[in-house]
PDB file of C-alpha atoms in Angstrom:
ATOM      1  CA  MET A   1       0.000   0.000   0.000  1.00 68.00           C
ATOM      2  CA  SER A   2       2.921   2.358   0.744  1.00 71.00           C
ATOM      3  CA  TYR A   3       4.027   1.911  -2.892  1.00 78.00           C
ATOM      4  CA  PHE A   4       0.612   3.147  -4.040  1.00 83.00           C
ATOM      5  CA  PHE A   5       0.862   6.254  -1.848  1.00 83.00           C
ATOM      6  CA  GLU A   6       4.463   6.939  -2.922  1.00 83.00           C
ATOM      7  CA  THR A   7       3.364   6.752  -6.573  1.00 85.00           C
ATOM      8  CA  LEU A   8       0.366   8.978  -5.869  1.00 87.00           C
ATOM      9  CA  VAL A   9       2.406  11.615  -4.021  1.00 86.00           C
ATOM     10  CA  SER A  10       5.120  11.533  -6.680  1.00 84.00           C
ATOM     11  CA  GLY A  11       2.431  12.090  -9.331  1.00 85.00           C
ATOM     12  CA  LEU A  12       0.935  15.000  -7.375  1.00 88.00           C
ATOM     13  CA  PHE A  13       4.332  16.685  -7.169  1.00 85.00           C
ATOM     14  CA  ALA A  14       4.810  16.192 -10.929  1.00 85.00           C
ATOM     15  CA  GLY A  15       1.356  17.719 -11.380  1.00 86.00           C
ATOM     16  CA  VAL A  16       2.431  20.854  -9.511  1.00 85.00           C
ATOM     17  CA  MET A  17       5.281  21.265 -12.007  1.00 84.00           C
ATOM     18  CA  TYR A  18       2.809  20.896 -14.891  1.00 86.00           C
ATOM     19  CA  SER A  19       0.687  23.583 -13.222  1.00 86.00           C
ATOM     20  CA  LEU A  20       3.637  25.967 -13.153  1.00 83.00           C
ATOM     21  CA  VAL A  21       3.760  25.830 -16.947  1.00 85.00           C
ATOM     22  CA  ALA A  22      -0.031  26.019 -17.336  1.00 87.00           C
ATOM     23  CA  ILE A  23      -0.288  29.190 -15.212  1.00 85.00           C
ATOM     24  CA  GLY A  24       1.613  31.165 -17.862  1.00 84.00           C
ATOM     25  CA  PHE A  25      -1.029  30.226 -20.447  1.00 87.00           C
ATOM     26  CA  VAL A  26      -3.872  31.060 -18.053  1.00 86.00           C
ATOM     27  CA  LEU A  27      -2.537  34.551 -17.311  1.00 82.00           C
ATOM     28  CA  ILE A  28      -2.569  35.669 -20.941  1.00 84.00           C
ATOM     29  CA  TYR A  29      -5.819  33.866 -21.776  1.00 84.00           C
ATOM     30  CA  LYS A  30      -7.469  35.451 -18.741  1.00 77.00           C
ATOM     31  CA  ALA A  31      -6.447  38.951 -19.793  1.00 74.00           C
ATOM     32  CA  SER A  32      -6.887  38.727 -23.555  1.00 72.00           C
ATOM     33  CA  GLY A  33      -8.861  35.597 -24.404  1.00 75.00           C
ATOM     34  CA  VAL A  34      -5.929  34.404 -26.533  1.00 80.00           C
ATOM     35  CA  PHE A  35      -4.112  31.072 -26.290  1.00 84.00           C
ATOM     36  CA  ASN A  36      -0.442  32.118 -26.213  1.00 85.00           C
ATOM     37  CA  PHE A  37       1.401  29.552 -28.321  1.00 85.00           C
ATOM     38  CA  ALA A  38       4.689  31.361 -27.553  1.00 87.00           C
ATOM     39  CA  GLN A  39       4.641  30.457 -23.828  1.00 86.00           C
ATOM     40  CA  GLY A  40       6.984  27.499 -24.390  1.00 86.00           C
ATOM     41  CA  ALA A  41       9.454  29.670 -26.302  1.00 89.00           C
ATOM     42  CA  MET A  42       9.335  32.265 -23.504  1.00 89.00           C
ATOM     43  CA  LEU A  43      10.057  29.532 -20.946  1.00 89.00           C
ATOM     44  CA  LEU A  44      13.057  28.360 -22.998  1.00 89.00           C
ATOM     45  CA  PHE A  45      14.362  31.910 -23.563  1.00 92.00           C
ATOM     46  CA  ALA A  46      14.102  32.774 -19.858  1.00 92.00           C
ATOM     47  CA  ALA A  47      15.884  29.596 -18.722  1.00 91.00           C
ATOM     48  CA  LEU A  48      18.617  30.004 -21.373  1.00 92.00           C
ATOM     49  CA  THR A  49      19.203  33.638 -20.412  1.00 93.00           C
ATOM     50  CA  PHE A  50      19.446  32.750 -16.723  1.00 93.00           C
ATOM     51  CA  VAL A  51      21.828  29.820 -17.173  1.00 92.00           C
ATOM     52  CA  THR A  52      24.024  31.823 -19.569  1.00 92.00           C
ATOM     53  CA  LEU A  53      24.374  34.611 -16.998  1.00 93.00           C
ATOM     54  CA  ILE A  54      25.210  32.053 -14.286  1.00 92.00           C
ATOM     55  CA  GLU A  55      27.881  30.478 -16.524  1.00 91.00           C
ATOM     56  CA  LYS A  56      29.420  33.929 -17.020  1.00 91.00           C
ATOM     57  CA  GLY A  57      29.894  34.215 -13.251  1.00 90.00           C
ATOM     58  CA  MET A  58      26.896  36.305 -12.231  1.00 92.00           C
ATOM     59  CA  PRO A  59      25.500  35.556  -8.732  1.00 93.00           C
ATOM     60  CA  PHE A  60      22.188  33.638  -8.581  1.00 90.00           C
ATOM     61  CA  ALA A  61      20.035  36.477  -7.210  1.00 92.00           C
ATOM     62  CA  LEU A  62      21.441  39.060  -9.643  1.00 95.00           C
ATOM     63  CA  ALA A  63      20.981  36.650 -12.584  1.00 94.00           C
ATOM     64  CA  PHE A  64      17.335  36.151 -11.571  1.00 93.00           C
ATOM     65  CA  ILE A  65      16.721  39.919 -11.385  1.00 95.00           C
ATOM     66  CA  VAL A  66      18.464  40.592 -14.716  1.00 95.00           C
ATOM     67  CA  THR A  67      16.539  37.768 -16.432  1.00 94.00           C
ATOM     68  CA  SER A  68      13.260  39.098 -15.003  1.00 94.00           C
ATOM     69  CA  LEU A  69      14.089  42.538 -16.458  1.00 95.00           C
ATOM     70  CA  VAL A  70      14.878  40.909 -19.810  1.00 94.00           C
ATOM     71  CA  MET A  71      11.449  39.233 -19.774  1.00 91.00           C
ATOM     72  CA  VAL A  72       9.777  42.562 -18.953  1.00 91.00           C
ATOM     73  CA  ALA A  73      11.654  44.192 -21.861  1.00 93.00           C
ATOM     74  CA  MET A  74      10.496  41.349 -24.100  1.00 90.00           C
ATOM     75  CA  ALA A  75       6.883  41.951 -22.986  1.00 86.00           C
ATOM     76  CA  ILE A  76       7.141  45.654 -23.882  1.00 87.00           C
ATOM     77  CA  LEU A  77       8.587  44.800 -27.313  1.00 89.00           C
ATOM     78  CA  ILE A  78       5.867  42.207 -27.979  1.00 87.00           C
ATOM     79  CA  GLU A  79       3.147  44.701 -27.061  1.00 82.00           C
ATOM     80  CA  TRP A  80       4.682  47.388 -29.270  1.00 85.00           C
ATOM     81  CA  LEU A  81       5.619  45.302 -32.312  1.00 88.00           C
ATOM     82  CA  VAL A  82       2.959  42.571 -32.374  1.00 86.00           C
ATOM     83  CA  LEU A  83      -0.055  43.202 -30.147  1.00 81.00           C
ATOM     84  CA  ARG A  84      -0.612  46.936 -30.691  1.00 81.00           C
ATOM     85  CA  PRO A  85      -0.944  46.638 -34.516  1.00 85.00           C
ATOM     86  CA  LEU A  86      -3.422  43.767 -34.006  1.00 82.00           C
ATOM     87  CA  ARG A  87      -5.530  45.484 -31.349  1.00 74.00           C
ATOM     88  CA  ASN A  88      -9.260  44.600 -31.508  1.00 72.00           C
ATOM     89  CA  ARG A  89      -8.653  41.826 -34.027  1.00 79.00           C
ATOM     90  CA  ASP A  90     -10.333  38.450 -33.521  1.00 80.00           C
ATOM     91  CA  PRO A  91      -8.681  35.860 -31.198  1.00 78.00           C
ATOM     92  CA  LEU A  92      -7.705  33.613 -34.134  1.00 83.00           C
ATOM     93  CA  THR A  93      -5.547  36.406 -35.607  1.00 86.00           C
ATOM     94  CA  LEU A  94      -3.835  36.954 -32.258  1.00 84.00           C
ATOM     95  CA  PHE A  95      -3.318  33.209 -31.840  1.00 86.00           C
ATOM     96  CA  MET A  96      -1.580  33.032 -35.229  1.00 89.00           C
ATOM     97  CA  ALA A  97       0.568  35.991 -34.175  1.00 90.00           C
ATOM     98  CA  THR A  98       1.700  34.121 -31.043  1.00 89.00           C
ATOM     99  CA  LEU A  99       2.433  31.072 -33.224  1.00 89.00           C
ATOM    100  CA  GLY A 100       4.819  33.126 -35.360  1.00 91.00           C
ATOM    101  CA  LEU A 101       6.202  34.795 -32.271  1.00 90.00           C
ATOM    102  CA  SER A 102       7.222  31.443 -30.777  1.00 90.00           C
ATOM    103  CA  TYR A 103       9.487  30.705 -33.754  1.00 90.00           C
ATOM    104  CA  VAL A 104      10.980  34.215 -33.670  1.00 92.00           C
ATOM    105  CA  ILE A 105      11.821  33.910 -29.942  1.00 91.00           C
ATOM    106  CA  GLU A 106      13.352  30.422 -30.374  1.00 89.00           C
ATOM    107  CA  GLY A 107      15.394  31.583 -33.368  1.00 89.00           C
ATOM    108  CA  PHE A 108      16.580  34.678 -31.492  1.00 89.00           C
ATOM    109  CA  ALA A 109      17.576  32.536 -28.489  1.00 89.00           C
ATOM    110  CA  GLN A 110      19.529  30.192 -30.759  1.00 86.00           C
ATOM    111  CA  LEU A 111      21.268  33.154 -32.439  1.00 88.00           C
ATOM    112  CA  LEU A 112      22.305  34.709 -29.118  1.00 86.00           C
ATOM    113  CA  MET A 113      23.038  31.675 -26.933  1.00 85.00           C
ATOM    114  CA  GLY A 114      23.638  28.727 -29.260  1.00 80.00           C
ATOM    115  CA  MET A 115      22.153  25.243 -29.094  1.00 79.00           C
ATOM    116  CA  ASP A 116      24.299  23.615 -26.401  1.00 84.00           C
ATOM    117  CA  VAL A 117      22.739  21.738 -23.499  1.00 85.00           C
ATOM    118  CA  HIS A 118      23.316  23.571 -20.186  1.00 86.00           C
ATOM    119  CA  MET A 119      23.204  21.897 -16.790  1.00 86.00           C
ATOM    120  CA  LEU A 120      21.486  23.963 -14.125  1.00 84.00           C
ATOM    121  CA  ASP A 121      22.044  23.471 -10.398  1.00 83.00           C
ATOM    122  CA  LEU A 122      19.653  25.429  -8.182  1.00 81.00           C
ATOM    123  CA  GLY A 123      21.313  24.145  -5.022  1.00 81.00           C
ATOM    124  CA  ILE A 124      18.263  22.061  -4.082  1.00 79.00           C
ATOM    125  CA  PRO A 125      19.248  18.438  -3.333  1.00 78.00           C
ATOM    126  CA  ASP A 126      17.175  15.837  -5.183  1.00 77.00           C
ATOM    127  CA  VAL A 127      17.241  13.247  -2.397  1.00 81.00           C
ATOM    128  CA  ALA A 128      14.461  11.161  -0.878  1.00 80.00           C
ATOM    129  CA  VAL A 129      13.209  12.136   2.573  1.00 81.00           C
ATOM    130  CA  GLN A 130      10.668  10.252   4.687  1.00 80.00           C
ATOM    131  CA  VAL A 131       7.410  12.101   5.335  1.00 77.00           C
ATOM    132  CA  GLY A 132       4.516  10.312   7.052  1.00 75.00           C
ATOM    133  CA  GLY A 133       5.991   6.895   6.386  1.00 76.00           C
ATOM    134  CA  ILE A 134       6.571   7.380   2.646  1.00 80.00           C
ATOM    135  CA  TYR A 135       9.590   8.626   0.719  1.00 81.00           C
ATOM    136  CA  VAL A 136       9.306  11.802  -1.329  1.00 81.00           C
ATOM    137  CA  SER A 137      11.852  13.913  -3.195  1.00 83.00           C
ATOM    138  CA  GLN A 138      13.135  16.982  -1.337  1.00 85.00           C
ATOM    139  CA  PHE A 139      13.386  18.788  -4.677  1.00 85.00           C
ATOM    140  CA  ASP A 140       9.693  18.095  -5.375  1.00 83.00           C
ATOM    141  CA  ILE A 141       8.675  19.456  -1.972  1.00 86.00           C
ATOM    142  CA  ILE A 142      10.558  22.735  -2.474  1.00 87.00           C
ATOM    143  CA  ALA A 143       9.342  23.079  -6.090  1.00 83.00           C
ATOM    144  CA  SER A 144       5.765  22.627  -4.861  1.00 83.00           C
ATOM    145  CA  LEU A 145       6.221  25.292  -2.182  1.00 86.00           C
ATOM    146  CA  ILE A 146       7.544  27.691  -4.839  1.00 85.00           C
ATOM    147  CA  ALA A 147       4.538  26.943  -7.078  1.00 81.00           C
ATOM    148  CA  LEU A 148       2.026  27.396  -4.248  1.00 81.00           C
ATOM    149  CA  THR A 149       3.609  30.714  -3.243  1.00 86.00           C
ATOM    150  CA  LEU A 150       3.412  31.901  -6.844  1.00 83.00           C
ATOM    151  CA  VAL A 151      -0.229  30.843  -7.147  1.00 79.00           C
ATOM    152  CA  ALA A 152      -1.223  32.549  -3.883  1.00 82.00           C
ATOM    153  CA  THR A 153       0.477  35.781  -4.987  1.00 85.00           C
ATOM    154  CA  LEU A 154      -1.236  35.732  -8.394  1.00 81.00           C
ATOM    155  CA  ALA A 155      -4.632  34.888  -6.884  1.00 77.00           C
ATOM    156  CA  ILE A 156      -4.388  37.893  -4.537  1.00 82.00           C
ATOM    157  CA  ALA A 157      -3.223  40.133  -7.386  1.00 81.00           C
ATOM    158  CA  PHE A 158      -6.146  39.093  -9.605  1.00 76.00           C
ATOM    159  CA  ASN A 159      -8.875  39.261  -6.973  1.00 76.00           C
ATOM    160  CA  LYS A 160      -7.833  42.002  -4.544  1.00 80.00           C
ATOM    161  CA  THR A 161      -6.058  44.675  -6.592  1.00 82.00           C
ATOM    162  CA  ARG A 162      -7.219  47.334  -9.054  1.00 80.00           C
ATOM    163  CA  MET A 163      -4.870  45.900 -11.663  1.00 77.00           C
ATOM    164  CA  GLY A 164      -6.442  42.445 -11.310  1.00 78.00           C
ATOM    165  CA  ILE A 165      -9.950  43.854 -11.735  1.00 80.00           C
ATOM    166  CA  SER A 166      -8.787  45.700 -14.863  1.00 79.00           C
ATOM    167  CA  LEU A 167      -7.318  42.471 -16.246  1.00 77.00           C
ATOM    168  CA  ARG A 168     -10.622  40.671 -15.722  1.00 73.00           C
ATOM    169  CA  ALA A 169     -12.549  43.531 -17.301  1.00 77.00           C
ATOM    170  CA  VAL A 170     -10.389  43.363 -20.431  1.00 74.00           C
ATOM    171  CA  ALA A 171     -10.882  39.602 -20.594  1.00 69.00           C
ATOM    172  CA  ALA A 172     -14.670  39.937 -20.264  1.00 69.00           C
ATOM    173  CA  ASP A 173     -15.126  42.638 -22.926  1.00 72.00           C
ATOM    174  CA  THR A 174     -12.144  44.410 -24.449  1.00 71.00           C
ATOM    175  CA  LEU A 175     -14.090  47.227 -26.130  1.00 73.00           C
ATOM    176  CA  ALA A 176     -16.207  47.919 -23.044  1.00 76.00           C
ATOM    177  CA  ALA A 177     -13.073  47.978 -20.873  1.00 76.00           C
ATOM    178  CA  GLN A 178     -11.429  50.488 -23.206  1.00 75.00           C
ATOM    179  CA  SER A 179     -14.572  52.656 -23.186  1.00 78.00           C
ATOM    180  CA  ILE A 180     -14.322  53.127 -19.398  1.00 77.00           C
ATOM    181  CA  GLY A 181     -10.678  54.212 -19.588  1.00 77.00           C
ATOM    182  CA  ILE A 182      -8.723  50.980 -19.137  1.00 77.00           C
ATOM    183  CA  ARG A 183      -5.607  51.241 -21.286  1.00 81.00           C
ATOM    184  CA  LEU A 184      -5.205  47.993 -23.190  1.00 78.00           C
ATOM    185  CA  PRO A 185      -1.464  48.454 -24.032  1.00 81.00           C
ATOM    186  CA  VAL A 186      -0.626  48.857 -20.328  1.00 84.00           C
ATOM    187  CA  ILE A 187      -2.663  45.772 -19.415  1.00 83.00           C
ATOM    188  CA  TRP A 188      -0.940  43.714 -22.111  1.00 82.00           C
ATOM    189  CA  ARG A 189       2.524  44.846 -20.991  1.00 85.00           C
ATOM    190  CA  ILE A 190       1.751  43.905 -17.379  1.00 86.00           C
ATOM    191  CA  VAL A 191       0.254  40.509 -18.117  1.00 85.00           C
ATOM    192  CA  TRP A 192       2.970  39.499 -20.603  1.00 86.00           C
ATOM    193  CA  SER A 193       5.632  40.619 -18.101  1.00 89.00           C
ATOM    194  CA  VAL A 194       4.076  38.496 -15.340  1.00 88.00           C
ATOM    195  CA  ALA A 195       3.724  35.562 -17.747  1.00 87.00           C
ATOM    196  CA  GLY A 196       7.419  35.982 -18.625  1.00 88.00           C
ATOM    197  CA  ILE A 197       8.468  35.834 -14.969  1.00 90.00           C
ATOM    198  CA  VAL A 198       6.233  32.784 -14.418  1.00 88.00           C
ATOM    199  CA  ALA A 199       7.942  31.232 -17.475  1.00 88.00           C
ATOM    200  CA  LEU A 200      11.315  31.969 -15.842  1.00 90.00           C
ATOM    201  CA  VAL A 201      10.335  30.171 -12.614  1.00 89.00           C
ATOM    202  CA  ALA A 202       8.930  27.201 -14.538  1.00 87.00           C
ATOM    203  CA  GLY A 203      11.995  27.131 -16.808  1.00 87.00           C
ATOM    204  CA  LEU A 204      14.363  27.020 -13.830  1.00 89.00           C
ATOM    205  CA  VAL A 205      12.448  24.193 -12.129  1.00 86.00           C
ATOM    206  CA  TRP A 206      12.170  22.108 -15.290  1.00 86.00           C
ATOM    207  CA  GLY A 207      15.661  23.059 -16.500  1.00 86.00           C
ATOM    208  CA  SER A 208      17.257  21.845 -13.280  1.00 85.00           C
ATOM    209  CA  ARG A 209      15.506  18.497 -13.803  1.00 81.00           C
ATOM    210  CA  GLN A 210      16.239  17.798 -17.464  1.00 80.00           C
ATOM    211  CA  GLY A 211      18.863  20.391 -18.443  1.00 83.00           C
ATOM    212  CA  VAL A 212      18.328  23.670 -20.281  1.00 86.00           C
ATOM    213  CA  GLN A 213      18.027  22.699 -23.936  1.00 83.00           C
ATOM    214  CA  TYR A 214      15.739  23.335 -26.888  1.00 80.00           C
ATOM    215  CA  SER A 215      13.427  20.441 -26.072  1.00 80.00           C
ATOM    216  CA  LEU A 216      12.595  22.326 -22.851  1.00 79.00           C
ATOM    217  CA  SER A 217       9.916  24.272 -24.733  1.00 76.00           C
ATOM    218  CA  LEU A 218       8.090  20.966 -25.305  1.00 78.00           C
ATOM    219  CA  VAL A 219       7.122  20.767 -21.630  1.00 79.00           C
ATOM    220  CA  THR A 220       4.302  23.122 -22.609  1.00 79.00           C
ATOM    221  CA  LEU A 221       2.668  20.133 -24.326  1.00 82.00           C
ATOM    222  CA  LYS A 222       2.103  18.746 -20.826  1.00 81.00           C
ATOM    223  CA  ALA A 223       0.223  21.926 -19.971  1.00 84.00           C
ATOM    224  CA  LEU A 224      -2.446  21.388 -22.648  1.00 87.00           C
ATOM    225  CA  PRO A 225      -4.383  18.581 -20.897  1.00 89.00           C
ATOM    226  CA  VAL A 226      -3.975  20.508 -17.630  1.00 90.00           C
ATOM    227  CA  LEU A 227      -5.629  23.568 -19.210  1.00 88.00           C
ATOM    228  CA  ILE A 228      -8.444  21.527 -20.748  1.00 89.00           C
ATOM    229  CA  ILE A 229      -9.210  19.802 -17.448  1.00 90.00           C
ATOM    230  CA  GLY A 230      -8.774  22.802 -15.145  1.00 87.00           C
ATOM    231  CA  GLY A 231     -10.186  25.463 -17.472  1.00 85.00           C
ATOM    232  CA  PHE A 232      -8.290  27.970 -19.612  1.00 83.00           C
ATOM    233  CA  SER A 233      -9.228  30.999 -17.498  1.00 79.00           C
ATOM    234  CA  SER A 234      -8.685  29.772 -13.943  1.00 81.00           C
ATOM    235  CA  ILE A 235      -5.449  29.806 -11.931  1.00 80.00           C
ATOM    236  CA  PRO A 236      -6.898  27.444  -9.264  1.00 82.00           C
ATOM    237  CA  GLY A 237      -8.075  25.324 -12.212  1.00 85.00           C
ATOM    238  CA  ALA A 238      -4.480  25.091 -13.460  1.00 85.00           C
ATOM    239  CA  ILE A 239      -3.439  23.742 -10.068  1.00 86.00           C
ATOM    240  CA  ALA A 240      -6.375  21.293  -9.813  1.00 88.00           C
ATOM    241  CA  GLY A 241      -5.850  20.144 -13.406  1.00 88.00           C
ATOM    242  CA  GLY A 242      -2.120  19.689 -12.843  1.00 88.00           C
ATOM    243  CA  LEU A 243      -2.660  17.614  -9.705  1.00 89.00           C
ATOM    244  CA  LEU A 244      -5.270  15.457 -11.446  1.00 90.00           C
ATOM    245  CA  VAL A 245      -3.085  14.901 -14.502  1.00 90.00           C
ATOM    246  CA  GLY A 246       0.039  14.186 -12.457  1.00 88.00           C
ATOM    247  CA  ALA A 247      -1.676  11.730 -10.102  1.00 89.00           C
ATOM    248  CA  THR A 248      -3.666   9.803 -12.728  1.00 90.00           C
ATOM    249  CA  GLU A 249      -0.705   9.702 -15.106  1.00 88.00           C
ATOM    250  CA  ALA A 250       1.608   8.220 -12.451  1.00 88.00           C
ATOM    251  CA  LEU A 251      -0.962   5.657 -11.255  1.00 89.00           C
ATOM    252  CA  ALA A 252      -1.944   4.689 -14.800  1.00 88.00           C
ATOM    253  CA  ASP A 253       1.690   4.134 -15.734  1.00 86.00           C
ATOM    254  CA  ILE A 254       2.049   1.659 -12.863  1.00 87.00           C
ATOM    255  CA  TYR A 255      -1.305  -0.132 -12.992  1.00 86.00           C
ATOM    256  CA  VAL A 256      -2.476   0.260 -16.630  1.00 85.00           C
ATOM    257  CA  GLY A 257       0.915   0.187 -18.348  1.00 82.00           C
ATOM    258  CA  PRO A 258       1.569  -3.528 -17.730  1.00 84.00           C
ATOM    259  CA  LEU A 259      -1.842  -4.355 -19.234  1.00 85.00           C
ATOM    260  CA  VAL A 260      -0.858  -2.744 -22.561  1.00 82.00           C
ATOM    261  CA  ASN A 261       2.799  -3.835 -22.389  1.00 80.00           C
ATOM    262  CA  GLY A 262       4.239  -0.322 -22.270  1.00 80.00           C
ATOM    263  CA  SER A 263       4.299   3.083 -20.653  1.00 81.00           C
ATOM    264  CA  VAL A 264       1.107   5.123 -20.874  1.00 83.00           C
ATOM    265  CA  SER A 265       2.460   8.348 -19.359  1.00 78.00           C
ATOM    266  CA  ALA A 266       3.029   9.964 -22.772  1.00 80.00           C
ATOM    267  CA  TRP A 267      -0.625   9.808 -23.825  1.00 86.00           C
ATOM    268  CA  PHE A 268      -2.838   9.015 -20.838  1.00 87.00           C
ATOM    269  CA  ALA A 269      -3.316  12.704 -19.906  1.00 87.00           C
ATOM    270  CA  TYR A 270      -4.641  13.440 -23.398  1.00 90.00           C
ATOM    271  CA  ILE A 271      -7.185  10.610 -23.145  1.00 89.00           C
ATOM    272  CA  LEU A 272      -8.301  12.092 -19.839  1.00 89.00           C
ATOM    273  CA  ALA A 273      -8.540  15.556 -21.442  1.00 89.00           C
ATOM    274  CA  VAL A 274     -10.677  14.231 -24.296  1.00 91.00           C
ATOM    275  CA  GLY A 275     -13.020  12.679 -21.730  1.00 89.00           C
ATOM    276  CA  PHE A 276     -13.372  16.078 -20.036  1.00 86.00           C
ATOM    277  CA  LEU A 277     -14.053  17.774 -23.377  1.00 88.00           C
ATOM    278  CA  LEU A 278     -16.953  15.369 -23.912  1.00 89.00           C
ATOM    279  CA  VAL A 279     -18.611  15.892 -20.523  1.00 87.00           C
ATOM    280  CA  ARG A 280     -17.362  19.292 -19.336  1.00 85.00           C
ATOM    281  CA  PRO A 281     -15.902  21.390 -22.194  1.00 82.00           C
ATOM    282  CA  ALA A 282     -15.186  24.418 -19.968  1.00 81.00           C
ATOM    283  CA  GLY A 283     -13.094  22.323 -17.580  1.00 80.00           C
ATOM    284  CA  LEU A 284     -13.444  22.140 -13.805  1.00 83.00           C
ATOM    285  CA  PHE A 285     -13.122  25.893 -13.131  1.00 80.00           C
ATOM    286  CA  GLY A 286     -13.365  27.462 -16.587  1.00 70.00           C
ATOM    287  CA  ASP A 287     -15.880  30.163 -17.492  1.00 68.00           C
ATOM    288  CA  ARG A 288     -18.904  28.936 -19.380  1.00 64.00           C
ATOM    289  CA  GLU A 289     -20.110  31.084 -22.273  1.00 59.00           C
ATOM    290  CA  ILE A 290     -23.654  32.363 -21.757  1.00 55.00           C
ATOM    291  CA  GLU A 291     -25.800  32.973 -24.829  1.00 53.00           C
ATOM    292  CA  ARG A 292     -28.937  35.095 -24.470  1.00 51.00           C
ATOM    293  CA  VAL A 293     -31.773  34.459 -26.903  1.00 49.00           C
TER     294      VAL A 293
END
């Protein structure tokens, strides 16, 4: 039975790391109604910038601050060069813009920092510790605490501050929000900056696990079933979806995998997501569209 609980807890911790990636998508979708395809490229660019600065001898804290400023500068450039010319266009146009943007960011990162694989040591030991009679990874515990702190901060910012209310107003009706004086360019700069810093945190956690390399941007594929299950517009939904995906994926790999003679972790989450699309298309915490007739 302890093996079951160790697998379950391990899956829940993996789910928290999936949630870290999914939160970046939720932030931009919540503020603009657009699925940001470039989130994976932003995650890669942030992690590459950070590890390059560390390799050049910059202290950890200073490298984090400088990389955060780089992500804010990137947000301002994206708003000025891409989003402002496409203001008030339909979401499909903006989605295609983020698709092109992802390739531009990856190409720019390759041009500046090369394609080498970088090892990243955050100073957090990845050793097993006993908690409540089961063994869990110390790295997973600390990564989960970081994710929960980030989520709590974002939840307060969205629900208790003037900026958060403005973000929700823009998401609900962009034209109406502009008509009452909310400045869309400022909102976009803020939300893309926050999404960039979230991408940095997620990139560091994932990069320390599997190395900072170009395949790092593919971890965003794990965020898709999390978003479908939790809901595209809900930060708590991203956490709930991540936990559900992580736990079911880990348990399925152990108990379903032997029945099909192979690992199911690569595709089980997508099967689960399809099931949710059939019975609850808005996800667990997503906003349902209301049509008045």
